[in-house]
Amino acid sequence: MRLDKIPGHHPQGPFWQGFDWSWWYPLEDLVVPVRQLRLQPDDEEKGFTRSKALYRLRVGRRRGLFYIGETSISAQHRLRGHYRGMNRQRSRSTTQPMRRPLGLYKGLAQVRRRGLVVYASWTAVPSLSKSDRRGLEAELIAAYRATMGRNPDYQWPGADSDRDLGAW
């Protein structure tokens, strides 16, 4: 039985693993000042600017996810950091060693150089401790692996990510 055909098991779905995920937004649209944010009405209540969160990244129309993460500040703050890191990495050499989070930024920059759009989605988890959020992040990665048969494309830079990006 293919798990990705069950509504709560599709990694890009709105209720993946029982969480109420936001719509998918281009990463660039989420790094503007708060007053300029244009979120769907139900997403404004999902704590984008003020709540601890789980988040996921995907690329264009590619099936699956690029990265799954958690943040103790807010989804907006963490995604803004990823966007800045991606822009810094665009000017760096592709031969530099990959370290986390620089490896993720390098992967995001490679995707952007290819003219592809990075999308983000999040779900607020305001009452969870850091260890609980990290535990959920690990569970989401495990659920992704069970459904898709592989890790998110750039979850652990340097493992098998370069090979995956080269095939795009």
mmCIF file of C-alpha atoms in Angstrom, residues 56-130:
data_model
loop_
_atom_site.group_PDB
_atom_site.id
_atom_site.type_symbol
_atom_site.label_atom_id
_atom_site.label_comp_id
_atom_site.label_asym_id
_atom_site.label_seq_id
_atom_site.Cartn_x
_atom_site.Cartn_y
_atom_site.Cartn_z
ATOM 1 C CA ARG A 56 9.183 22.165 5.844
ATOM 2 C CA LEU A 57 10.749 23.306 2.592
ATOM 3 C CA ARG A 58 10.079 22.043 -0.914
ATOM 4 C CA VAL A 59 11.329 22.986 -4.348
ATOM 5 C CA GLY A 60 9.067 24.031 -7.202
ATOM 6 C CA ARG A 61 6.932 21.211 -8.461
ATOM 7 C CA ARG A 62 9.355 18.564 -7.298
ATOM 8 C CA ARG A 63 7.730 15.668 -5.467
ATOM 9 C CA GLY A 64 8.733 15.394 -1.828
ATOM 10 C CA LEU A 65 10.469 17.738 0.571
ATOM 11 C CA PHE A 66 13.824 19.494 0.561
ATOM 12 C CA TYR A 67 14.185 19.945 4.330
ATOM 13 C CA ILE A 68 12.253 19.517 7.600
ATOM 14 C CA GLY A 69 13.086 21.679 10.613
ATOM 15 C CA GLU A 70 12.004 23.181 13.923
ATOM 16 C CA THR A 71 12.482 26.584 15.511
ATOM 17 C CA SER A 72 12.299 27.976 19.021
ATOM 18 C CA ILE A 73 11.766 31.590 17.933
ATOM 19 C CA SER A 74 9.263 31.746 15.062
ATOM 20 C CA ALA A 75 8.915 30.306 11.590
ATOM 21 C CA GLN A 76 9.417 33.786 10.153
ATOM 22 C CA HIS A 77 12.714 34.274 11.990
ATOM 23 C CA ARG A 78 14.092 30.860 11.004
ATOM 24 C CA LEU A 79 13.001 31.124 7.357
ATOM 25 C CA ARG A 80 14.445 34.630 7.119
ATOM 26 C CA GLY A 81 17.752 33.173 8.360
ATOM 27 C CA HIS A 82 17.630 30.443 5.725
ATOM 28 C CA TYR A 83 16.923 33.043 3.037
ATOM 29 C CA ARG A 84 19.876 35.201 4.111
ATOM 30 C CA GLY A 85 22.132 32.150 4.268
ATOM 31 C CA MET A 86 21.028 31.114 0.790
ATOM 32 C CA ASN A 87 21.911 34.551 -0.581
ATOM 33 C CA ARG A 88 25.337 34.520 1.136
ATOM 34 C CA GLN A 89 26.102 31.073 -0.283
ATOM 35 C CA ARG A 90 25.256 32.116 -3.833
ATOM 36 C CA SER A 91 28.531 34.033 -3.964
ATOM 37 C CA ARG A 92 30.686 31.331 -2.334
ATOM 38 C CA SER A 93 32.726 28.698 -4.061
ATOM 39 C CA THR A 94 31.004 25.352 -4.590
ATOM 40 C CA THR A 95 34.177 23.592 -3.399
ATOM 41 C CA GLN A 96 33.971 24.869 0.190
ATOM 42 C CA PRO A 97 33.275 22.212 2.820
ATOM 43 C CA MET A 98 29.625 21.700 3.712
ATOM 44 C CA ARG A 99 28.722 22.208 7.354
ATOM 45 C CA ARG A 100 25.328 22.522 8.879
ATOM 46 C CA PRO A 101 23.605 24.959 8.450
ATOM 47 C CA LEU A 102 25.968 26.206 5.727
ATOM 48 C CA GLY A 103 25.413 22.959 3.818
ATOM 49 C CA LEU A 104 21.657 23.635 3.752
ATOM 50 C CA TYR A 105 22.307 27.181 2.576
ATOM 51 C CA LYS A 106 24.566 25.881 -0.174
ATOM 52 C CA GLY A 107 21.832 23.503 -1.313
ATOM 53 C CA LEU A 108 19.251 26.291 -1.315
ATOM 54 C CA ALA A 109 21.630 28.482 -3.329
ATOM 55 C CA GLN A 110 22.155 25.686 -5.875
ATOM 56 C CA VAL A 111 18.414 25.324 -6.293
ATOM 57 C CA ARG A 112 18.014 29.063 -6.759
ATOM 58 C CA ARG A 113 20.841 29.217 -9.323
ATOM 59 C CA ARG A 114 18.840 26.703 -11.360
ATOM 60 C CA GLY A 115 15.921 29.112 -11.411
ATOM 61 C CA LEU A 116 13.714 26.998 -9.147
ATOM 62 C CA VAL A 117 11.486 28.410 -6.410
ATOM 63 C CA VAL A 118 11.812 27.284 -2.777
ATOM 64 C CA TYR A 119 8.489 27.064 -0.921
ATOM 65 C CA ALA A 120 7.883 26.936 2.832
ATOM 66 C CA SER A 121 5.064 25.731 5.055
ATOM 67 C CA TRP A 122 4.847 25.676 8.860
ATOM 68 C CA THR A 123 2.727 24.643 11.809
ATOM 69 C CA ALA A 124 2.830 26.291 15.222
ATOM 70 C CA VAL A 125 3.759 24.245 18.286
ATOM 71 C CA PRO A 126 3.812 27.017 20.926
ATOM 72 C CA SER A 127 3.751 24.915 24.075
ATOM 73 C CA LEU A 128 6.441 22.376 23.176
ATOM 74 C CA SER A 129 9.916 22.355 24.687
ATOM 75 C CA LYS A 130 13.034 22.234 22.536
#
